[in-house]
Amino acid sequence: MKPFRYERASDASTAVTMLAEAPGSMFLGGGTNLVDLMKLGVAQPQVLIDVSHLPSHRVELLADGGVRIGAAVRNSDLATDRTIRARYPMLAQALLAGASGQLRNMATTGGNLLQRTRCVYFQDISKPCNKREPGSGCPAREGYHRNLAILGASEACIATHPSDMAVAMVALDAVVHVLGPNGERTIPLIGFPSPSR
Amino acid sequence: MTISITLKVNGATHQLSIDTRTTLLDALREHLGLTGAKKGCDHGQCGACTVLLDGRRVNSCLAFAVAHQDAEIVTIEGLADGERLHPLQRLFIEHDAFQCGYCTPGQICSAAGMLREVEAGWPSAVSADLNAEHITLSDDEIRERMSGNLCRCAAYANIVPAIAAAMQNRSPKEVTR
């Protein structure tokens, strides 16, 4: 694993500024995907900005019947939240169908959406991969691809997003609230520019 | 990049000078000499490294030590009360719930965290009613909830009854302490 500097963000706007100002920086949430990718050499951040302590741990029932889910809400807390279980059982079931008890206790909602593909060639830096190195090729097209895309793939990449949670959220017309250097905006989850796509 | 950190493990506070890349598992094993938590896959798939972070079971191989300085960490070494074994430890022995024993610390820490989740009414993927107030811990429920802990000796046939006995025979408070 490459050496990195560890920083902790105190609030969301500070986190955005830190990310914009530090070259090669990435956000750390639960770490279940990122730490693994760092061990594999796929992710090589120079600075890790820990955002798991930001105050976004709530699942709020809104007046219109919807819910707002904090990016730092753990998968287990979301799956077992009484409101989610009663009003959005599809989302609770999708979460409980994924990973293990230990991983769900660590993984965050934001990190779940932003996780990288599980394509074995993406995870193996000794292999070509258009997603890691554009133009290097895609061994998955002819190789091991039984969990990869049939529909919606491109010539360059047939990777899929691994999240069960995201599938349920897309079916529920979820909208992602994003904070960036230019302020807040909302993006329908179906068009969310996830790094897995 | 070396950094000074504080870890609270099994009730004791430790000052460590470590590389930021050190996982919680490596900090426990290599820096604190707590070799109970095991390195199996080192990728969060086998559960041998399971410890309790603020009472919740997690894979310590996927956690950076530097990120968990605020947490109360409990390892298998911290479950027993001196010479008095934790009920799960005693029941694993009574039920012969292991062969080589490599996965056992992770299995027991995971079971301790899992029983707390049951006590809190958390459903699992095999629970018939997501909204039930009370979870009946059937063998199927135990298998599903313990699916993050692999045993290559395949001692599952005895691990499941050991955990079932922990739930049936003891007060929840004792089991989840």
Coordinates of C-alpha atoms in Angstrom, one line a residue:
Chain A
M1 CA 0.0 0.0 0.0
K2 CA 1.2 3.5 -0.9
P3 CA 1.9 5.9 2.1
F4 CA -0.8 8.4 2.7
R5 CA -1.6 11.3 5.1
Y6 CA -4.7 11.0 7.3
E7 CA -7.0 14.0 7.9
R8 CA -10.3 14.2 9.6
A9 CA -13.0 16.7 8.3
S10 CA -15.0 18.6 10.9
D11 CA -17.9 19.5 8.7
A12 CA -19.1 18.9 5.1
S13 CA -18.0 22.2 3.6
T14 CA -14.6 21.8 5.1
A15 CA -14.4 18.3 3.7
V16 CA -15.2 19.6 0.2
T17 CA -12.5 22.3 0.5
M18 CA -9.9 19.8 1.8
L19 CA -10.6 17.5 -1.1
A20 CA -10.4 20.3 -3.7
E21 CA -7.1 21.6 -2.2
A22 CA -5.2 18.4 -1.6
P23 CA -4.0 16.6 -4.8
G24 CA -4.6 12.9 -4.8
S25 CA -7.0 13.0 -1.9
M26 CA -10.0 10.8 -1.3
F27 CA -12.8 10.6 1.2
L28 CA -12.8 7.7 3.7
G29 CA -16.2 6.5 5.0
G30 CA -16.6 2.9 6.3
G31 CA -13.6 1.8 4.3
T32 CA -15.0 -1.6 3.4
N33 CA -14.3 -1.0 -0.3
L34 CA -11.6 1.7 -0.3
V35 CA -9.3 0.0 2.2
D36 CA -9.5 -3.2 0.2
L37 CA -8.7 -1.4 -3.1
M38 CA -5.7 0.4 -1.4
K39 CA -4.4 -3.0 -0.3
L40 CA -4.7 -4.2 -3.9
G41 CA -3.0 -1.1 -5.3
V42 CA -6.0 -0.1 -7.3
A43 CA -6.6 3.0 -5.1
Q44 CA -3.5 5.1 -4.2
P45 CA -4.7 8.2 -2.4
Q46 CA -2.0 10.5 -1.1
V47 CA -4.4 12.0 1.5
L48 CA -7.3 10.2 3.1
I49 CA -10.0 12.6 4.4
D50 CA -12.1 10.8 7.0
V51 CA -15.7 11.9 6.6
S52 CA -17.3 9.1 8.7
H53 CA -17.6 11.5 11.7
L54 CA -19.6 14.2 9.8
P55 CA -23.0 14.9 11.3
S56 CA -25.0 13.0 8.6
H57 CA -26.1 10.0 10.6
R58 CA -29.9 10.6 10.5
V59 CA -32.8 9.0 8.7
E60 CA -35.4 11.7 8.6
L61 CA -39.1 11.2 7.7
L62 CA -40.1 14.2 5.5
A63 CA -43.5 15.9 5.5
D64 CA -44.2 14.5 2.0
G65 CA -43.7 10.9 3.1
G66 CA -40.2 10.6 1.7
V67 CA -37.1 10.0 3.7
R68 CA -33.8 11.8 3.8
I69 CA -30.9 9.5 4.5
G70 CA -27.5 10.8 5.8
A71 CA -24.5 9.8 3.8
A72 CA -22.8 8.5 6.9
V73 CA -25.7 6.2 8.0
R74 CA -24.3 2.7 8.3
N75 CA -25.9 0.0 6.1
S76 CA -27.0 -1.9 9.3
D77 CA -28.6 1.2 10.8
L78 CA -30.4 2.0 7.5
A79 CA -31.7 -1.6 7.1
T80 CA -33.0 -1.8 10.7
D81 CA -34.4 1.8 10.9
R82 CA -38.1 1.5 11.9
T83 CA -39.2 3.9 9.3
I84 CA -37.4 2.2 6.5
R85 CA -38.6 -1.2 7.6
A86 CA -42.2 -0.1 7.7
R87 CA -42.4 2.2 4.7
Y88 CA -39.6 1.1 2.4
P89 CA -39.2 -2.7 3.1
M90 CA -37.7 -3.1 -0.4
L91 CA -34.7 -1.0 0.7
A92 CA -34.3 -2.9 4.0
Q93 CA -34.4 -6.2 2.3
A94 CA -31.9 -5.1 -0.4
L95 CA -29.5 -4.1 2.3
L96 CA -29.9 -7.2 4.4
A97 CA -29.4 -9.3 1.2
G98 CA -25.9 -7.9 0.8
A99 CA -22.5 -8.3 2.5
S100 CA -22.2 -9.7 6.0
G101 CA -23.2 -8.4 9.5
Q102 CA -19.7 -7.1 10.1
L103 CA -19.5 -5.2 6.7
R104 CA -23.0 -3.7 7.1
N105 CA -21.9 -2.3 10.5
M106 CA -19.0 -0.5 8.8
A107 CA -20.3 0.4 5.3
T108 CA -22.0 3.8 4.8
T109 CA -24.8 4.9 2.5
G110 CA -22.7 7.3 0.6
G111 CA -19.8 4.8 0.3
N112 CA -22.2 2.1 -0.9
L113 CA -23.3 4.4 -3.8
L114 CA -19.7 5.4 -4.6
Q115 CA -18.1 1.9 -4.3
R116 CA -16.1 0.6 -7.3
T117 CA -17.0 -2.3 -9.5
R118 CA -16.1 -5.8 -8.5
C119 CA -14.9 -6.7 -12.0
V120 CA -11.9 -9.0 -11.3
Y121 CA -9.8 -7.3 -14.0
F122 CA -10.4 -3.8 -12.4
Q123 CA -9.2 -5.2 -9.1
D124 CA -6.0 -6.8 -10.5
I125 CA -3.4 -4.2 -11.4
S126 CA -1.4 -6.7 -13.4
K127 CA -4.2 -6.9 -16.0
P128 CA -5.3 -4.3 -18.5
C129 CA -8.5 -2.4 -17.7
N130 CA -10.1 0.5 -19.5
K131 CA -11.6 1.8 -16.3
R132 CA -8.3 2.0 -14.5
E133 CA -6.2 2.9 -17.6
P134 CA -8.2 4.1 -20.5
G135 CA -7.2 2.5 -23.7
S136 CA -5.4 -0.5 -22.1
G137 CA -8.1 -2.9 -23.1
C138 CA -10.8 -5.0 -21.5
P139 CA -10.0 -8.7 -20.8
A140 CA -13.5 -9.1 -19.3
R141 CA -15.1 -9.1 -22.7
E142 CA -13.6 -12.5 -23.5
G143 CA -12.7 -13.6 -19.9
Y144 CA -14.4 -13.9 -16.6
H145 CA -17.6 -11.9 -16.9
R146 CA -20.5 -13.9 -15.5
N147 CA -21.4 -11.1 -13.0
L148 CA -20.9 -8.3 -15.5
A149 CA -23.3 -6.3 -17.8
I150 CA -25.5 -7.8 -20.5
L151 CA -27.5 -4.6 -21.0
G152 CA -26.2 -1.0 -20.9
A153 CA -22.5 -1.9 -21.4
S154 CA -20.1 0.0 -23.7
E155 CA -17.5 -1.2 -26.1
A156 CA -14.8 -0.2 -23.6
C157 CA -16.2 -1.5 -20.4
I158 CA -18.8 -4.1 -19.2
A159 CA -18.5 -3.5 -15.5
T160 CA -21.5 -3.3 -13.3
H161 CA -22.3 -1.4 -10.1
P162 CA -22.2 -4.0 -7.3
S163 CA -24.7 -2.4 -4.9
D164 CA -28.0 -4.1 -4.1
M165 CA -29.0 -1.0 -2.1
A166 CA -28.6 1.2 -5.2
V167 CA -31.0 -1.0 -7.2
A168 CA -33.7 -0.6 -4.6
M169 CA -33.1 3.1 -4.4
V170 CA -33.3 3.5 -8.2
A171 CA -36.6 1.6 -8.2
L172 CA -37.8 4.1 -5.5
D173 CA -36.7 7.1 -7.6
A174 CA -34.1 8.2 -5.1
V175 CA -32.4 11.6 -5.6
V176 CA -28.8 12.2 -4.4
H177 CA -28.1 15.5 -2.6
V178 CA -24.5 16.5 -3.5
L179 CA -22.3 19.2 -2.0
G180 CA -19.4 20.4 -4.2
P181 CA -17.1 23.4 -4.5
N182 CA -19.9 25.2 -6.3
G183 CA -22.5 24.5 -3.7
E184 CA -25.4 22.0 -3.4
R185 CA -27.2 20.2 -6.2
T186 CA -29.5 17.2 -6.6
I187 CA -29.0 14.4 -9.1
P188 CA -31.5 11.6 -9.7
L189 CA -29.8 8.3 -8.6
I190 CA -30.4 6.7 -12.0
G191 CA -28.1 9.4 -13.6
F192 CA -25.6 9.6 -10.7
P193 CA -22.1 9.8 -12.0
S194 CA -20.9 6.9 -9.9
P195 CA -17.2 5.8 -10.4
S196 CA -18.5 2.3 -11.0
R197 CA -20.3 3.1 -14.1
Chain B
M1 CA 3.8 8.3 7.3
T2 CA 4.2 7.8 11.1
I3 CA 1.6 9.2 13.4
S4 CA 0.9 9.2 17.1
I5 CA -2.4 7.6 18.1
T6 CA -4.4 6.5 21.1
L7 CA -6.4 3.2 21.1
K8 CA -8.8 2.0 23.8
V9 CA -8.6 -1.7 23.8
N10 CA -10.3 -4.0 26.4
G11 CA -10.6 -1.2 28.8
A12 CA -7.0 0.0 28.6
T13 CA -5.7 3.0 26.8
H14 CA -2.6 2.6 24.6
Q15 CA -0.3 5.3 23.0
L16 CA 1.1 4.0 19.7
S17 CA 3.4 5.4 17.1
I18 CA 2.3 3.8 13.9
D19 CA 2.3 4.2 10.1
T20 CA -1.1 5.5 8.9
R21 CA -1.4 2.4 6.7
T22 CA -1.6 0.1 9.8
T23 CA -5.0 -1.6 9.9
L24 CA -6.7 -2.0 13.3
L25 CA -6.0 -5.8 13.0
D26 CA -2.2 -5.2 12.5
A27 CA -2.2 -2.6 15.4
L28 CA -3.8 -5.2 17.7
R29 CA -1.6 -8.1 16.6
E30 CA 1.8 -6.5 15.8
H31 CA 1.8 -3.5 18.1
L32 CA -0.2 -4.5 21.2
G33 CA 0.5 -8.3 21.1
L34 CA -3.2 -9.1 21.1
T35 CA -3.0 -12.1 18.6
G36 CA -6.5 -13.4 19.3
A37 CA -8.0 -11.6 16.3
K38 CA -6.6 -13.5 13.3
K39 CA -5.6 -12.5 9.8
G40 CA -7.3 -14.9 7.4
C41 CA -8.1 -13.3 4.0
D42 CA -7.2 -9.7 5.0
H43 CA -10.0 -8.6 2.6
G44 CA -13.1 -8.6 4.8
Q45 CA -14.4 -11.9 3.5
C46 CA -13.6 -14.5 6.2
G47 CA -14.4 -12.8 9.5
A48 CA -11.4 -14.2 11.4
C49 CA -10.4 -10.6 12.3
T50 CA -13.8 -9.7 13.9
V51 CA -13.7 -7.5 16.9
L52 CA -16.2 -5.3 18.6
L53 CA -16.1 -1.5 18.0
D54 CA -18.4 0.3 20.5
G55 CA -20.2 -3.0 20.9
R56 CA -20.6 -3.6 17.2
R57 CA -18.9 -6.4 15.3
V58 CA -16.6 -5.3 12.4
N59 CA -13.8 -6.6 10.3
S60 CA -10.7 -5.1 11.8
C61 CA -8.7 -5.9 8.6
L62 CA -10.7 -3.2 6.7
A63 CA -10.3 -0.5 9.4
F64 CA -7.4 1.8 9.7
A65 CA -6.3 2.1 13.3
V66 CA -5.8 5.9 13.0
A67 CA -9.6 6.2 12.2
H68 CA -10.8 4.5 15.3
Q69 CA -9.2 6.4 18.2
D70 CA -12.6 7.3 19.7
A71 CA -13.9 3.8 19.9
E72 CA -14.1 1.3 22.7
I73 CA -12.5 -1.8 21.1
V74 CA -13.1 -5.3 22.5
T75 CA -11.1 -8.3 21.3
I76 CA -11.5 -12.0 22.2
E77 CA -8.9 -11.3 25.0
G78 CA -11.3 -8.8 26.5
L79 CA -14.4 -11.0 26.6
A80 CA -13.5 -13.2 29.5
D81 CA -13.7 -11.9 33.1
G82 CA -10.3 -12.9 34.3
E83 CA -10.3 -16.7 34.5
R84 CA -14.0 -16.8 34.1
L85 CA -14.8 -17.5 30.5
H86 CA -17.5 -15.6 28.6
P87 CA -20.6 -17.8 28.1
L88 CA -19.9 -18.1 24.4
Q89 CA -16.3 -19.2 25.1
R90 CA -17.6 -21.9 27.5
L91 CA -20.3 -23.0 25.2
F92 CA -17.9 -23.3 22.2
I93 CA -15.8 -25.7 24.3
E94 CA -18.9 -27.6 25.6
H95 CA -20.2 -28.1 22.1
D96 CA -16.8 -28.8 20.5
A97 CA -17.5 -25.9 18.1
F98 CA -14.1 -25.8 16.5
Q99 CA -11.4 -28.0 15.1
C100 CA -8.2 -26.1 14.4
G101 CA -9.5 -23.0 16.2
Y102 CA -8.1 -20.4 13.8
C103 CA -11.5 -18.8 13.1
T104 CA -12.8 -19.2 16.6
P105 CA -11.9 -15.8 18.1
G106 CA -13.7 -14.2 15.2
Q107 CA -16.6 -16.5 15.5
I108 CA -17.1 -15.8 19.2
C109 CA -16.7 -12.0 18.8
S110 CA -19.1 -12.1 15.9
A111 CA -21.6 -14.1 17.9
A112 CA -21.4 -11.7 20.8
G113 CA -22.1 -8.8 18.5
M114 CA -24.8 -10.7 16.7
L115 CA -26.7 -11.5 19.9
R116 CA -26.8 -7.8 20.7
E117 CA -28.3 -7.2 17.2
V118 CA -30.9 -9.9 17.9
E119 CA -31.6 -8.3 21.3
A120 CA -32.1 -4.9 19.6
G121 CA -34.7 -6.5 17.3
W122 CA -32.6 -6.3 14.0
P123 CA -34.1 -8.5 11.3
S124 CA -32.0 -10.5 8.9
A125 CA -32.3 -11.6 5.3
V126 CA -34.2 -14.8 6.4
S127 CA -36.6 -13.1 8.9
A128 CA -40.2 -13.6 7.8
D129 CA -41.4 -10.3 9.3
L130 CA -39.2 -7.3 8.9
N131 CA -41.2 -5.4 11.5
A132 CA -41.4 -8.0 14.2
E133 CA -40.7 -6.8 17.7
H134 CA -39.0 -9.9 18.8
I135 CA -36.5 -12.2 16.9
T136 CA -36.7 -15.9 17.4
L137 CA -33.2 -17.1 16.8
S138 CA -33.8 -20.3 14.7
D139 CA -30.9 -22.2 13.3
D140 CA -31.5 -20.6 9.9
E141 CA -31.3 -17.2 11.5
I142 CA -28.0 -18.1 13.2
R143 CA -26.5 -19.4 9.9
E144 CA -27.6 -16.3 8.0
R145 CA -26.4 -13.9 10.7
M146 CA -23.0 -15.7 11.1
S147 CA -22.5 -15.9 7.3
G148 CA -19.6 -13.4 7.6
N149 CA -17.5 -16.0 9.5
L150 CA -16.0 -18.8 7.5
C151 CA -14.7 -22.0 9.1
R152 CA -12.6 -24.2 6.8
C153 CA -12.8 -27.1 9.2
A154 CA -16.5 -26.8 8.7
A155 CA -17.3 -26.9 12.4
Y156 CA -20.6 -25.2 11.6
A157 CA -22.6 -28.2 12.8
N158 CA -21.4 -27.5 16.3
I159 CA -21.0 -23.7 16.1
V160 CA -24.8 -23.3 15.4
P161 CA -25.9 -25.3 18.5
A162 CA -23.3 -23.5 20.7
I163 CA -24.7 -20.1 19.7
A164 CA -28.3 -21.4 20.1
A165 CA -27.5 -22.5 23.6
A166 CA -26.0 -19.1 24.4
M167 CA -29.3 -17.5 23.5
Q168 CA -31.5 -20.1 25.2
N169 CA -29.8 -21.0 28.4
R170 CA -28.4 -17.7 29.6
S171 CA -29.8 -14.3 30.4
P172 CA -29.2 -11.9 27.5
K173 CA -27.3 -9.6 29.7
E174 CA -24.7 -12.2 30.6
V175 CA -24.3 -13.4 27.0
T176 CA -23.9 -9.9 25.5
R177 CA -21.7 -8.5 28.3

